[in-house]
Amino acid sequence: MRANFHIQATPQFRVLSEDQIEEVFHAALDVLERAGTRFHSAEALALLVGARCHISDGDLVRIPSWLVMEALSTAPSRIVIAGRDRSRRIHLEKNKFYFGTGSDCPCMVDPYTDEVRKYTFEDVVNAARISDALPNIDFHMSLGLTSGVFAQTYDRPQLLAMLKGTSKPLVITAVDRDGLADQYAMACTVLGGPEEFAKTPLFVVYIEPSSPLTSSVEAVEKLLYAAETGIPAIYTPCIMAGGTGPVTLAGTMVQALAEYLTGVVMAQLKRKGAGVIMGGVNSPMDMATSILSYGAPELALVSAAMTDVSKWLGVPMFSTAGCSDSKVLDQQAAIEATLSITVAALSGANLIHDVGYLESGLLGSFDMLAMSDEVIGMAKRILRGIGVTPETLAVELIERVGPGGHYLTQEHTRTHFKAEVWFPTLIDRQMRRTWEVAGSRTMAERVRAKVKEIIERHEPLPIPDQVESSLREIVAQAEERYAG
């Protein structure tokens, strides 16, 4: 028996010290008290006036620090969501990480023609089907933006497509409050009523403030509806450092945190205990191209630093990885995906999204999603760490085999090799001659073959016909209201 024996079960990684986190947090409080934030919502302003906030210029709100602290004290540190079959659950709590896709990319690469085109309803179903089949994708966002439907009601058929393609937990987007209300009705239909949704929500809703320091009427109304009904909400700014926020990474973090905290305050004023997940797709504006870079090392760095802050605050974190500024599945895409996935996993962020993005978030790629799933598998193996026990140290085994022996026939090898060693599904480890005989396929070719196999063969858990009929009725009614 050993005294004071310390075990490091997994690799350790952090960006900010506790003192630095406190500096960022206090700076965000200063911003909310001194600069303030604009709320374009009469209901929000009424709640804030009732909470003794200072209102000027019609909708400019200065939020006192004590109110932020009070709101954080009632915001949950743990949120659990589950897929429609209820067996696939994810627990958003400190240092538990899960990977998933992003949403709403306007274009895709057709896996059969290589044509770059808009997403159809069936493409969104197929994106969900691929997520459903990939073992390291834990939750699903739509990946694509459904075309061929009313822009004002696209979110309802998009959720239907996601539900048809996967039984994994979901993150959704919504056009406005009505869109969120219809999707909540759809979720309740799938689960069997609001009581079942309240027990374990089917989805989290993604909501963005408008940087810098503004909350649109649509964002606020969605947030208030989510708080009222018990829908967990992500309130996440997407700051272009140097464009819609300070160019310094610390300044970007301060503004992003201030914007998130406005969401926490607003949600808690509506209903104490409302789940509001912290996040931020915060990356530099590339001064040569004016894009928000999805492959920049600063995006991974700021996301990890914000994860440090989220853990200090005791709230779940929405992060970003598995994405690239490349236009095709090439070496650049692989480099950027691998770096961001590894850093995000090491950071301990909870919901890590945008797996499958190419072209700075304009192209939702099935190929990128499948390749990134392999990278995530590698990252998960690294995060399992190395178990150091008498059994794994294997001193007696080494003595028994002795110099010049081998371990292939040892029971110890048969017992441990499957759990100890990660096995690839796409990465090639064959000898050259064997690889050539098998067709000399590149990684891109192997990825494309896997995507096609999933589309053609994978059968997700079906939705009962009566339930699907009810979901289609909700979609149709929304379209009729808009068309009318």
Short mmCIF file of C-alpha atoms in Angstrom, two decimals:
data_model
loop_
_atom_site.label_atom_id
_atom_site.label_comp_id
_atom_site.label_asym_id
_atom_site.label_seq_id
_atom_site.Cartn_x
_atom_site.Cartn_y
_atom_site.Cartn_z
CA MET A 1 0.00 0.00 0.00
CA ARG A 2 1.37 3.44 -0.97
CA ALA A 3 0.61 6.74 0.71
CA ASN A 4 -0.30 9.89 -1.27
CA PHE A 5 -0.35 8.01 -4.57
CA HIS A 6 -1.69 10.23 -7.36
CA ILE A 7 -3.29 8.82 -10.51
CA GLN A 8 -3.52 10.81 -13.75
CA ALA A 9 -6.18 8.87 -15.57
CA THR A 10 -6.26 11.05 -18.71
CA PRO A 11 -4.00 13.67 -20.32
CA GLN A 12 -4.41 17.11 -18.75
CA PHE A 13 -4.83 20.33 -20.74
CA ARG A 14 -5.88 23.89 -20.00
CA VAL A 15 -5.20 27.33 -21.45
CA LEU A 16 -5.99 29.77 -18.63
CA SER A 17 -5.06 29.85 -15.00
CA GLU A 18 -7.75 30.53 -12.41
CA ASP A 19 -6.43 34.07 -11.97
CA GLN A 20 -6.70 34.70 -15.72
CA ILE A 21 -10.24 33.30 -15.76
CA GLU A 22 -11.22 35.71 -12.99
CA GLU A 23 -9.74 38.60 -14.98
CA VAL A 24 -11.83 37.67 -18.03
CA PHE A 25 -14.98 37.26 -15.93
CA HIS A 26 -14.59 40.55 -14.10
CA ALA A 27 -13.87 42.32 -17.39
CA ALA A 28 -17.12 40.89 -18.81
CA LEU A 29 -19.01 42.19 -15.77
CA ASP A 30 -17.46 45.63 -16.38
CA VAL A 31 -18.64 45.53 -20.00
CA LEU A 32 -22.22 44.73 -18.96
CA GLU A 33 -22.26 47.51 -16.37
CA ARG A 34 -20.43 50.17 -18.40
CA ALA A 35 -21.09 49.54 -22.11
CA GLY A 36 -24.37 47.68 -21.66
CA THR A 37 -26.20 45.59 -24.23
CA ARG A 38 -29.21 46.18 -26.46
CA PHE A 39 -32.36 44.05 -26.24
CA HIS A 40 -34.82 44.42 -29.12
CA SER A 41 -37.71 42.89 -27.19
CA ALA A 42 -40.44 44.54 -25.16
CA GLU A 43 -40.86 41.48 -22.91
CA ALA A 44 -37.13 41.34 -22.22
CA LEU A 45 -37.00 45.04 -21.36
CA ALA A 46 -39.96 44.67 -19.00
CA LEU A 47 -38.25 41.79 -17.19
CA LEU A 48 -35.00 43.75 -16.93
CA VAL A 49 -36.74 46.85 -15.61
CA GLY A 50 -38.40 44.65 -12.99
CA ALA A 51 -34.95 43.37 -12.04
CA ARG A 52 -33.73 46.95 -11.46
CA CYS A 53 -31.47 47.19 -14.49
CA HIS A 54 -30.68 50.66 -15.86
CA ILE A 55 -32.37 51.30 -19.24
CA SER A 56 -31.46 54.22 -21.51
CA ASP A 57 -31.84 55.18 -25.15
CA GLY A 58 -34.93 52.98 -25.36
CA ASP A 59 -33.30 49.55 -25.34
CA LEU A 60 -29.74 49.93 -23.98
CA VAL A 61 -29.53 47.89 -20.78
CA ARG A 62 -26.78 48.03 -18.18
CA ILE A 63 -26.83 44.86 -16.12
CA PRO A 64 -25.45 45.03 -12.55
CA SER A 65 -22.94 42.43 -11.44
CA TRP A 66 -25.10 41.21 -8.58
CA LEU A 67 -27.84 40.25 -11.05
CA VAL A 68 -25.36 38.27 -13.18
CA MET A 69 -24.12 36.43 -10.10
CA GLU A 70 -27.67 35.67 -8.99
CA ALA A 71 -28.53 34.33 -12.45
CA LEU A 72 -25.46 32.09 -12.50
CA SER A 73 -26.42 30.69 -9.10
CA THR A 74 -29.66 29.25 -10.50
CA ALA A 75 -28.37 28.17 -13.94
CA PRO A 76 -27.87 24.37 -13.99
CA SER A 77 -24.34 22.98 -14.22
CA ARG A 78 -25.63 19.69 -15.64
CA ILE A 79 -28.01 19.07 -18.54
CA VAL A 80 -29.00 15.65 -19.92
CA ILE A 81 -30.57 15.11 -23.34
CA ALA A 82 -31.52 11.87 -25.10
CA GLY A 83 -32.40 10.69 -28.58
CA ARG A 84 -35.88 9.68 -29.61
CA ASP A 85 -35.34 6.04 -28.64
CA ARG A 86 -34.28 7.32 -25.16
CA SER A 87 -31.27 4.97 -25.02
CA ARG A 88 -28.72 7.38 -26.49
CA ARG A 89 -28.08 9.92 -23.76
CA ILE A 90 -25.47 12.60 -23.36
CA HIS A 91 -24.63 14.17 -20.01
CA LEU A 92 -23.46 17.76 -20.29
CA GLU A 93 -21.38 18.11 -17.17
CA LYS A 94 -17.79 18.98 -16.31
CA ASN A 95 -15.20 17.41 -18.65
CA LYS A 96 -17.60 15.03 -20.45
CA PHE A 97 -17.23 15.65 -24.17
CA TYR A 98 -19.42 14.71 -27.13
CA PHE A 99 -18.95 15.35 -30.85
CA GLY A 100 -21.57 16.23 -33.44
CA THR A 101 -22.19 17.97 -36.72
CA GLY A 102 -22.93 21.62 -37.41
CA SER A 103 -26.08 22.95 -39.05
CA ASP A 104 -27.53 24.91 -41.92
CA CYS A 105 -24.77 24.79 -44.56
CA PRO A 106 -26.33 25.94 -47.83
CA CYS A 107 -24.35 23.57 -50.07
CA MET A 108 -22.98 20.03 -50.22
CA VAL A 109 -20.91 17.83 -52.52
CA ASP A 110 -23.08 15.17 -54.12
CA PRO A 111 -21.39 11.86 -53.24
CA TYR A 112 -22.40 10.34 -56.59
CA THR A 113 -21.67 13.20 -59.02
CA ASP A 114 -19.24 15.45 -57.11
CA GLU A 115 -21.53 18.36 -58.01
CA VAL A 116 -21.62 21.21 -55.48
CA ARG A 117 -25.31 21.95 -55.00
CA LYS A 118 -27.96 22.92 -52.45
CA TYR A 119 -29.22 20.47 -49.85
CA THR A 120 -32.57 18.79 -50.49
CA PHE A 121 -34.82 17.30 -47.82
CA GLU A 122 -33.46 13.84 -48.64
CA ASP A 123 -29.89 15.10 -48.32
CA VAL A 124 -30.65 16.30 -44.79
CA VAL A 125 -32.08 12.84 -44.06
CA ASN A 126 -28.88 11.28 -45.42
CA ALA A 127 -26.70 13.59 -43.32
CA ALA A 128 -28.59 12.37 -40.25
CA ARG A 129 -28.30 8.76 -41.45
CA ILE A 130 -24.52 9.13 -41.69
CA SER A 131 -24.34 10.62 -38.17
CA ASP A 132 -26.53 7.77 -36.96
CA ALA A 133 -24.13 5.17 -38.36
CA LEU A 134 -20.84 6.75 -37.29
CA PRO A 135 -19.81 5.44 -33.86
CA ASN A 136 -17.97 8.56 -32.69
CA ILE A 137 -20.68 11.08 -33.58
CA ASP A 138 -22.70 11.53 -30.41
CA PHE A 139 -25.32 14.11 -31.44
CA HIS A 140 -26.63 15.55 -34.66
CA MET A 141 -27.31 18.96 -36.11
CA SER A 142 -28.78 19.17 -39.60
CA LEU A 143 -25.43 19.77 -41.40
CA GLY A 144 -27.41 21.15 -44.36
CA LEU A 145 -30.04 23.82 -44.92
CA THR A 146 -33.18 22.32 -46.44
CA SER A 147 -33.97 23.92 -49.82
CA GLY A 148 -37.19 23.74 -51.81
CA VAL A 149 -39.28 24.88 -48.83
CA PHE A 150 -40.43 28.26 -47.50
CA ALA A 151 -37.45 30.08 -45.99
CA GLN A 152 -39.66 31.27 -43.14
CA THR A 153 -40.61 27.71 -42.16
CA TYR A 154 -37.57 25.69 -43.26
CA ASP A 155 -36.85 24.60 -39.68
CA ARG A 156 -39.90 22.30 -39.38
CA PRO A 157 -39.18 20.01 -42.38
CA GLN A 158 -35.50 20.15 -41.41
CA LEU A 159 -36.31 18.68 -37.97
CA LEU A 160 -38.50 16.05 -39.64
CA ALA A 161 -35.58 15.06 -41.87
CA MET A 162 -33.25 14.81 -38.87
CA LEU A 163 -35.75 12.65 -36.96
CA LYS A 164 -36.13 10.31 -39.93
CA GLY A 165 -32.37 9.89 -40.27
CA THR A 166 -31.22 9.39 -36.69
CA SER A 167 -32.31 8.45 -33.19
CA LYS A 168 -29.36 10.27 -31.60
CA PRO A 169 -29.81 13.45 -29.51
CA LEU A 170 -30.27 16.62 -31.55
CA VAL A 171 -29.31 20.27 -31.62
CA ILE A 172 -31.73 22.35 -33.68
CA THR A 173 -32.01 25.84 -35.10
CA ALA A 174 -35.25 27.81 -35.31
CA VAL A 175 -36.36 30.72 -37.48
CA ASP A 176 -38.21 32.43 -34.64
CA ARG A 177 -40.37 31.72 -31.60
CA ASP A 178 -43.12 30.13 -33.70
CA GLY A 179 -40.58 27.87 -35.38
CA LEU A 180 -39.27 26.75 -32.02
CA ALA A 181 -42.81 26.20 -30.72
CA ASP A 182 -43.66 23.98 -33.69
CA GLN A 183 -40.47 21.97 -33.26
CA TYR A 184 -41.22 21.57 -29.56
CA ALA A 185 -44.66 20.24 -30.55
CA MET A 186 -42.98 17.83 -32.95
CA ALA A 187 -40.62 16.61 -30.23
CA CYS A 188 -43.50 16.11 -27.81
CA THR A 189 -45.34 14.14 -30.49
CA VAL A 190 -42.33 11.85 -30.92
CA LEU A 191 -41.78 11.36 -27.20
CA GLY A 192 -45.40 11.07 -26.13
CA GLY A 193 -46.05 14.47 -24.56
CA PRO A 194 -44.51 17.47 -22.77
CA GLU A 195 -43.97 15.43 -19.59
CA GLU A 196 -41.59 13.10 -21.43
CA PHE A 197 -39.72 16.03 -22.97
CA ALA A 198 -39.41 17.62 -19.52
CA LYS A 199 -37.88 14.42 -18.11
CA THR A 200 -35.14 14.30 -20.75
CA PRO A 201 -35.25 16.78 -23.65
CA LEU A 202 -34.89 15.45 -27.18
CA PHE A 203 -32.98 18.48 -28.35
CA VAL A 204 -31.13 21.65 -27.45
CA VAL A 205 -31.88 24.83 -29.40
CA TYR A 206 -29.04 26.90 -30.85
CA ILE A 207 -29.55 30.67 -30.47
CA GLU A 208 -27.15 33.48 -31.42
CA PRO A 209 -26.94 37.02 -30.08
CA SER A 210 -25.84 39.61 -32.64
CA SER A 211 -22.30 40.74 -31.96
CA PRO A 212 -21.38 43.19 -30.69
CA LEU A 213 -23.62 43.23 -27.60
CA THR A 214 -27.05 43.05 -29.22
CA SER A 215 -29.90 40.56 -28.87
CA SER A 216 -32.42 40.56 -31.70
CA VAL A 217 -36.13 40.15 -31.08
CA GLU A 218 -35.99 36.68 -32.65
CA ALA A 219 -33.09 35.57 -30.43
CA VAL A 220 -34.71 36.88 -27.23
CA GLU A 221 -38.13 35.43 -28.00
CA LYS A 222 -36.62 32.01 -28.71
CA LEU A 223 -34.61 32.18 -25.49
CA LEU A 224 -37.64 33.16 -23.41
CA TYR A 225 -39.78 30.44 -24.98
CA ALA A 226 -37.04 27.88 -24.34
CA ALA A 227 -36.81 28.96 -20.69
CA GLU A 228 -40.58 28.78 -20.29
CA THR A 229 -40.94 25.29 -21.76
CA GLY A 230 -37.75 23.71 -20.39
CA ILE A 231 -35.88 23.48 -23.68
CA PRO A 232 -32.12 23.72 -23.01
CA ALA A 233 -30.67 26.61 -25.00
CA ILE A 234 -27.24 27.40 -26.36
CA TYR A 235 -26.68 31.16 -26.35
CA THR A 236 -23.53 31.51 -28.37
CA PRO A 237 -21.96 34.50 -30.08
CA CYS A 238 -20.03 34.07 -33.34
CA ILE A 239 -17.48 36.84 -33.11
CA MET A 240 -15.12 37.73 -35.95
CA ALA A 241 -12.08 38.98 -34.02
CA GLY A 242 -11.11 42.28 -35.58
CA GLY A 243 -14.54 42.67 -37.22
CA THR A 244 -17.42 42.21 -34.79
CA GLY A 245 -15.19 42.01 -31.71
CA PRO A 246 -11.74 43.05 -30.50
CA VAL A 247 -8.85 41.61 -32.49
CA THR A 248 -7.11 40.46 -29.31
CA LEU A 249 -8.16 37.00 -28.22
CA ALA A 250 -8.62 38.11 -24.61
CA GLY A 251 -10.87 40.96 -25.74
CA THR A 252 -12.88 38.58 -27.91
CA MET A 253 -13.34 36.31 -24.89
CA VAL A 254 -14.54 39.21 -22.73
CA GLN A 255 -17.15 40.27 -25.28
CA ALA A 256 -18.26 36.68 -25.94
CA LEU A 257 -18.66 36.00 -22.23
CA ALA A 258 -20.60 39.23 -21.73
CA GLU A 259 -22.96 38.28 -24.55
CA TYR A 260 -23.48 34.80 -23.10
CA LEU A 261 -24.15 36.21 -19.64
CA THR A 262 -26.95 38.39 -21.03
CA GLY A 263 -28.63 35.17 -22.12
CA VAL A 264 -28.21 33.60 -18.68
CA VAL A 265 -29.73 36.66 -16.99
CA MET A 266 -32.61 36.81 -19.44
CA ALA A 267 -33.44 33.11 -19.13
CA GLN A 268 -33.28 33.08 -15.33
CA LEU A 269 -35.56 36.12 -15.11
CA LYS A 270 -38.08 34.16 -17.17
CA ARG A 271 -37.71 30.90 -15.20
CA LYS A 272 -35.13 30.11 -12.58
CA GLY A 273 -33.27 26.92 -13.40
CA ALA A 274 -33.53 27.35 -17.18
CA GLY A 275 -30.60 25.61 -18.89
CA VAL A 276 -28.37 27.97 -20.87
CA ILE A 277 -25.26 26.44 -22.42
CA MET A 278 -22.23 28.64 -22.97
CA GLY A 279 -20.52 28.72 -26.34
CA GLY A 280 -18.97 30.73 -29.08
CA VAL A 281 -17.63 30.21 -32.59
CA ASN A 282 -15.03 32.92 -32.04
CA SER A 283 -12.27 33.16 -34.62
CA PRO A 284 -10.23 35.81 -36.40
CA MET A 285 -11.57 37.62 -39.42
CA ASP A 286 -8.98 36.81 -42.06
CA MET A 287 -7.87 40.28 -43.12
CA ALA A 288 -6.98 39.07 -46.62
CA THR A 289 -10.32 37.41 -47.40
CA SER A 290 -12.72 38.82 -44.70
CA ILE A 291 -13.96 35.31 -43.81
CA LEU A 292 -14.41 33.99 -40.30
CA SER A 293 -11.78 31.27 -40.36
CA TYR A 294 -12.98 27.83 -39.27
CA GLY A 295 -9.52 26.32 -39.54
CA ALA A 296 -7.55 28.95 -37.63
CA PRO A 297 -5.53 27.74 -34.64
CA GLU A 298 -6.98 30.72 -32.75
CA LEU A 299 -10.47 29.22 -33.00
CA ALA A 300 -9.29 26.06 -31.25
CA LEU A 301 -7.32 28.10 -28.72
CA VAL A 302 -10.15 30.49 -27.81
CA SER A 303 -12.66 27.63 -27.65
CA ALA A 304 -10.42 25.78 -25.20
CA ALA A 305 -9.91 28.93 -23.14
CA MET A 306 -13.67 29.58 -23.04
CA THR A 307 -14.09 25.98 -21.89
CA ASP A 308 -11.80 26.78 -18.98
CA VAL A 309 -14.10 29.69 -18.14
CA SER A 310 -17.25 27.57 -18.46
CA LYS A 311 -15.90 24.99 -16.02
CA TRP A 312 -14.98 27.75 -13.57
CA LEU A 313 -18.51 29.17 -13.85
CA GLY A 314 -20.07 25.71 -13.59
CA VAL A 315 -22.07 25.76 -16.85
CA PRO A 316 -21.98 23.39 -19.85
CA MET A 317 -19.92 24.39 -22.89
CA PHE A 318 -20.68 24.34 -26.63
CA SER A 319 -17.47 24.19 -28.67
CA THR A 320 -16.25 23.73 -32.24
CA ALA A 321 -14.06 21.20 -34.09
CA GLY A 322 -13.82 18.99 -37.16
CA CYS A 323 -14.14 21.88 -39.60
CA SER A 324 -11.94 23.54 -42.22
CA ASP A 325 -11.62 26.46 -44.60
CA SER A 326 -10.64 24.06 -47.40
CA LYS A 327 -13.07 23.66 -50.27
CA VAL A 328 -12.41 19.93 -50.71
CA LEU A 329 -11.42 16.92 -48.61
CA ASP A 330 -7.67 17.35 -48.89
CA GLN A 331 -4.55 17.60 -46.74
CA GLN A 332 -5.62 21.03 -45.45
CA ALA A 333 -8.98 19.67 -44.34
CA ALA A 334 -7.29 16.77 -42.56
CA ILE A 335 -4.79 19.04 -40.79
CA GLU A 336 -7.40 21.52 -39.58
CA ALA A 337 -9.89 18.85 -38.54
CA THR A 338 -7.30 16.86 -36.60
CA LEU A 339 -5.90 19.84 -34.73
CA SER A 340 -9.31 21.21 -33.74
CA ILE A 341 -10.72 17.81 -32.71
CA THR A 342 -7.70 17.00 -30.54
CA VAL A 343 -7.68 20.38 -28.78
CA ALA A 344 -11.45 20.33 -28.24
CA ALA A 345 -11.37 16.84 -26.74
CA LEU A 346 -8.45 17.72 -24.48
CA SER A 347 -10.24 20.88 -23.32
CA GLY A 348 -13.19 18.90 -21.94
CA ALA A 349 -15.87 20.93 -23.74
CA ASN A 350 -19.28 19.28 -23.70
CA LEU A 351 -21.07 19.68 -27.05
CA ILE A 352 -18.40 19.93 -29.76
CA HIS A 353 -20.11 20.78 -33.04
CA ASP A 354 -19.40 21.64 -36.68
CA VAL A 355 -17.85 18.28 -37.52
CA GLY A 356 -18.17 18.04 -41.31
CA TYR A 357 -17.86 21.74 -42.23
CA LEU A 358 -15.77 22.76 -45.24
CA GLU A 359 -15.41 26.13 -46.99
CA SER A 360 -15.67 28.12 -43.76
CA GLY A 361 -19.09 26.75 -42.92
CA LEU A 362 -20.65 27.09 -46.39
CA LEU A 363 -20.23 23.43 -47.40
CA GLY A 364 -21.57 20.58 -45.27
CA SER A 365 -19.51 17.60 -46.36
CA PHE A 366 -20.50 13.96 -45.83
CA ASP A 367 -16.88 13.03 -46.62
CA MET A 368 -15.48 15.42 -44.03
CA LEU A 369 -17.91 14.04 -41.46
CA ALA A 370 -16.87 10.42 -42.11
CA MET A 371 -13.14 11.22 -42.07
CA SER A 372 -13.48 13.28 -38.87
CA ASP A 373 -15.26 10.38 -37.19
CA GLU A 374 -12.01 8.44 -37.56
CA VAL A 375 -10.01 11.31 -36.06
CA ILE A 376 -12.45 11.56 -33.15
CA GLY A 377 -11.94 7.85 -32.50
CA MET A 378 -8.21 8.46 -32.23
CA ALA A 379 -8.73 11.44 -29.94
CA LYS A 380 -11.06 9.44 -27.69
CA ARG A 381 -8.38 6.77 -27.41
CA ILE A 382 -5.79 9.33 -26.38
CA LEU A 383 -8.19 10.75 -23.79
CA ARG A 384 -8.63 7.29 -22.26
CA GLY A 385 -5.05 7.59 -21.14
CA ILE A 386 -2.90 4.71 -19.88
CA GLY A 387 -4.07 2.56 -17.01
CA VAL A 388 -1.22 1.75 -14.62
CA THR A 389 -2.11 -1.29 -12.49
CA PRO A 390 -0.29 -4.50 -11.52
CA GLU A 391 -2.15 -6.23 -14.37
CA THR A 392 -1.15 -3.69 -17.03
CA LEU A 393 2.43 -3.28 -15.76
CA ALA A 394 2.79 -6.99 -16.59
CA VAL A 395 6.02 -7.58 -14.65
CA GLU A 396 5.33 -11.28 -14.07
CA LEU A 397 4.43 -11.73 -17.74
CA ILE A 398 7.65 -10.06 -18.89
CA GLU A 399 9.60 -12.33 -16.54
CA ARG A 400 7.77 -15.42 -17.82
CA VAL A 401 8.33 -14.63 -21.51
CA GLY A 402 11.90 -13.61 -20.84
CA PRO A 403 14.59 -12.35 -23.22
CA GLY A 404 14.07 -13.41 -26.83
CA GLY A 405 10.49 -14.65 -26.38
CA HIS A 406 7.24 -13.27 -27.82
CA TYR A 407 3.79 -12.34 -26.55
CA LEU A 408 1.46 -13.41 -29.38
CA THR A 409 0.29 -16.61 -27.71
CA GLN A 410 -0.01 -15.19 -24.20
CA GLU A 411 -3.44 -15.06 -22.55
CA HIS A 412 -2.59 -11.55 -21.35
CA THR A 413 -2.38 -10.42 -25.00
CA ARG A 414 -5.71 -12.03 -25.92
CA THR A 415 -7.34 -10.49 -22.85
CA HIS A 416 -6.16 -6.92 -23.34
CA PHE A 417 -5.40 -6.16 -26.98
CA LYS A 418 -8.92 -5.15 -28.05
CA ALA A 419 -9.35 -2.69 -25.19
CA GLU A 420 -5.77 -1.41 -25.20
CA VAL A 421 -5.27 -0.77 -28.92
CA TRP A 422 -7.42 1.44 -31.16
CA PHE A 423 -8.35 -0.11 -34.50
CA PRO A 424 -8.93 2.13 -37.55
CA THR A 425 -11.76 1.77 -40.03
CA LEU A 426 -10.45 4.16 -42.70
CA ILE A 427 -6.75 4.68 -42.00
CA ASP A 428 -4.66 2.21 -43.99
CA ARG A 429 -1.94 0.11 -42.32
CA GLN A 430 -1.41 -2.52 -45.02
CA MET A 431 1.90 -3.35 -46.65
CA ARG A 432 2.26 -1.63 -50.02
CA ARG A 433 1.79 -4.82 -52.09
CA THR A 434 -1.42 -5.72 -50.25
CA TRP A 435 -2.66 -2.14 -50.63
CA GLU A 436 -1.97 -2.20 -54.38
CA VAL A 437 -3.76 -5.53 -54.85
CA ALA A 438 -6.77 -4.10 -53.00
CA GLY A 439 -6.99 -1.21 -55.48
CA SER A 440 -4.50 1.40 -54.15
CA ARG A 441 -7.37 3.46 -52.79
CA THR A 442 -6.53 6.83 -51.24
CA MET A 443 -8.07 8.06 -48.00
CA ALA A 444 -10.51 10.22 -49.99
CA GLU A 445 -11.64 7.19 -51.99
CA ARG A 446 -12.08 5.08 -48.86
CA VAL A 447 -14.07 7.86 -47.20
CA ARG A 448 -16.37 8.23 -50.22
CA ALA A 449 -16.98 4.49 -50.33
CA LYS A 450 -17.96 4.51 -46.66
CA VAL A 451 -20.35 7.42 -47.18
CA LYS A 452 -22.09 5.64 -50.05
CA GLU A 453 -22.31 2.40 -48.09
CA ILE A 454 -24.03 4.17 -45.18
CA ILE A 455 -26.48 6.00 -47.45
CA GLU A 456 -27.39 2.80 -49.29
CA ARG A 457 -27.40 0.29 -46.43
CA HIS A 458 -27.80 1.91 -43.01
CA GLU A 459 -31.35 1.80 -41.69
CA PRO A 460 -32.00 4.15 -38.76
CA LEU A 461 -34.66 3.35 -36.20
CA PRO A 462 -37.94 4.03 -38.05
CA ILE A 463 -40.54 6.52 -36.88
CA PRO A 464 -43.98 4.91 -36.48
CA ASP A 465 -46.23 5.81 -39.42
CA GLN A 466 -48.85 7.49 -37.22
CA VAL A 467 -46.21 9.63 -35.51
CA GLU A 468 -44.66 10.65 -38.84
CA SER A 469 -48.09 11.58 -40.14
CA SER A 470 -48.60 13.87 -37.14
CA LEU A 471 -45.19 15.45 -37.67
CA ARG A 472 -45.96 16.12 -41.33
CA GLU A 473 -49.23 17.73 -40.30
CA ILE A 474 -47.38 20.19 -38.04
CA VAL A 475 -45.04 21.00 -40.94
CA ALA A 476 -47.96 21.46 -43.35
CA GLN A 477 -49.85 23.72 -40.97
CA ALA A 478 -46.82 25.98 -40.54
CA GLU A 479 -46.42 26.25 -44.31
CA GLU A 480 -50.12 27.02 -44.74
CA ARG A 481 -49.94 29.79 -42.13
CA TYR A 482 -47.05 31.38 -43.99
CA ALA A 483 -48.54 30.88 -47.47
CA GLY A 484 -51.85 32.29 -46.28
#
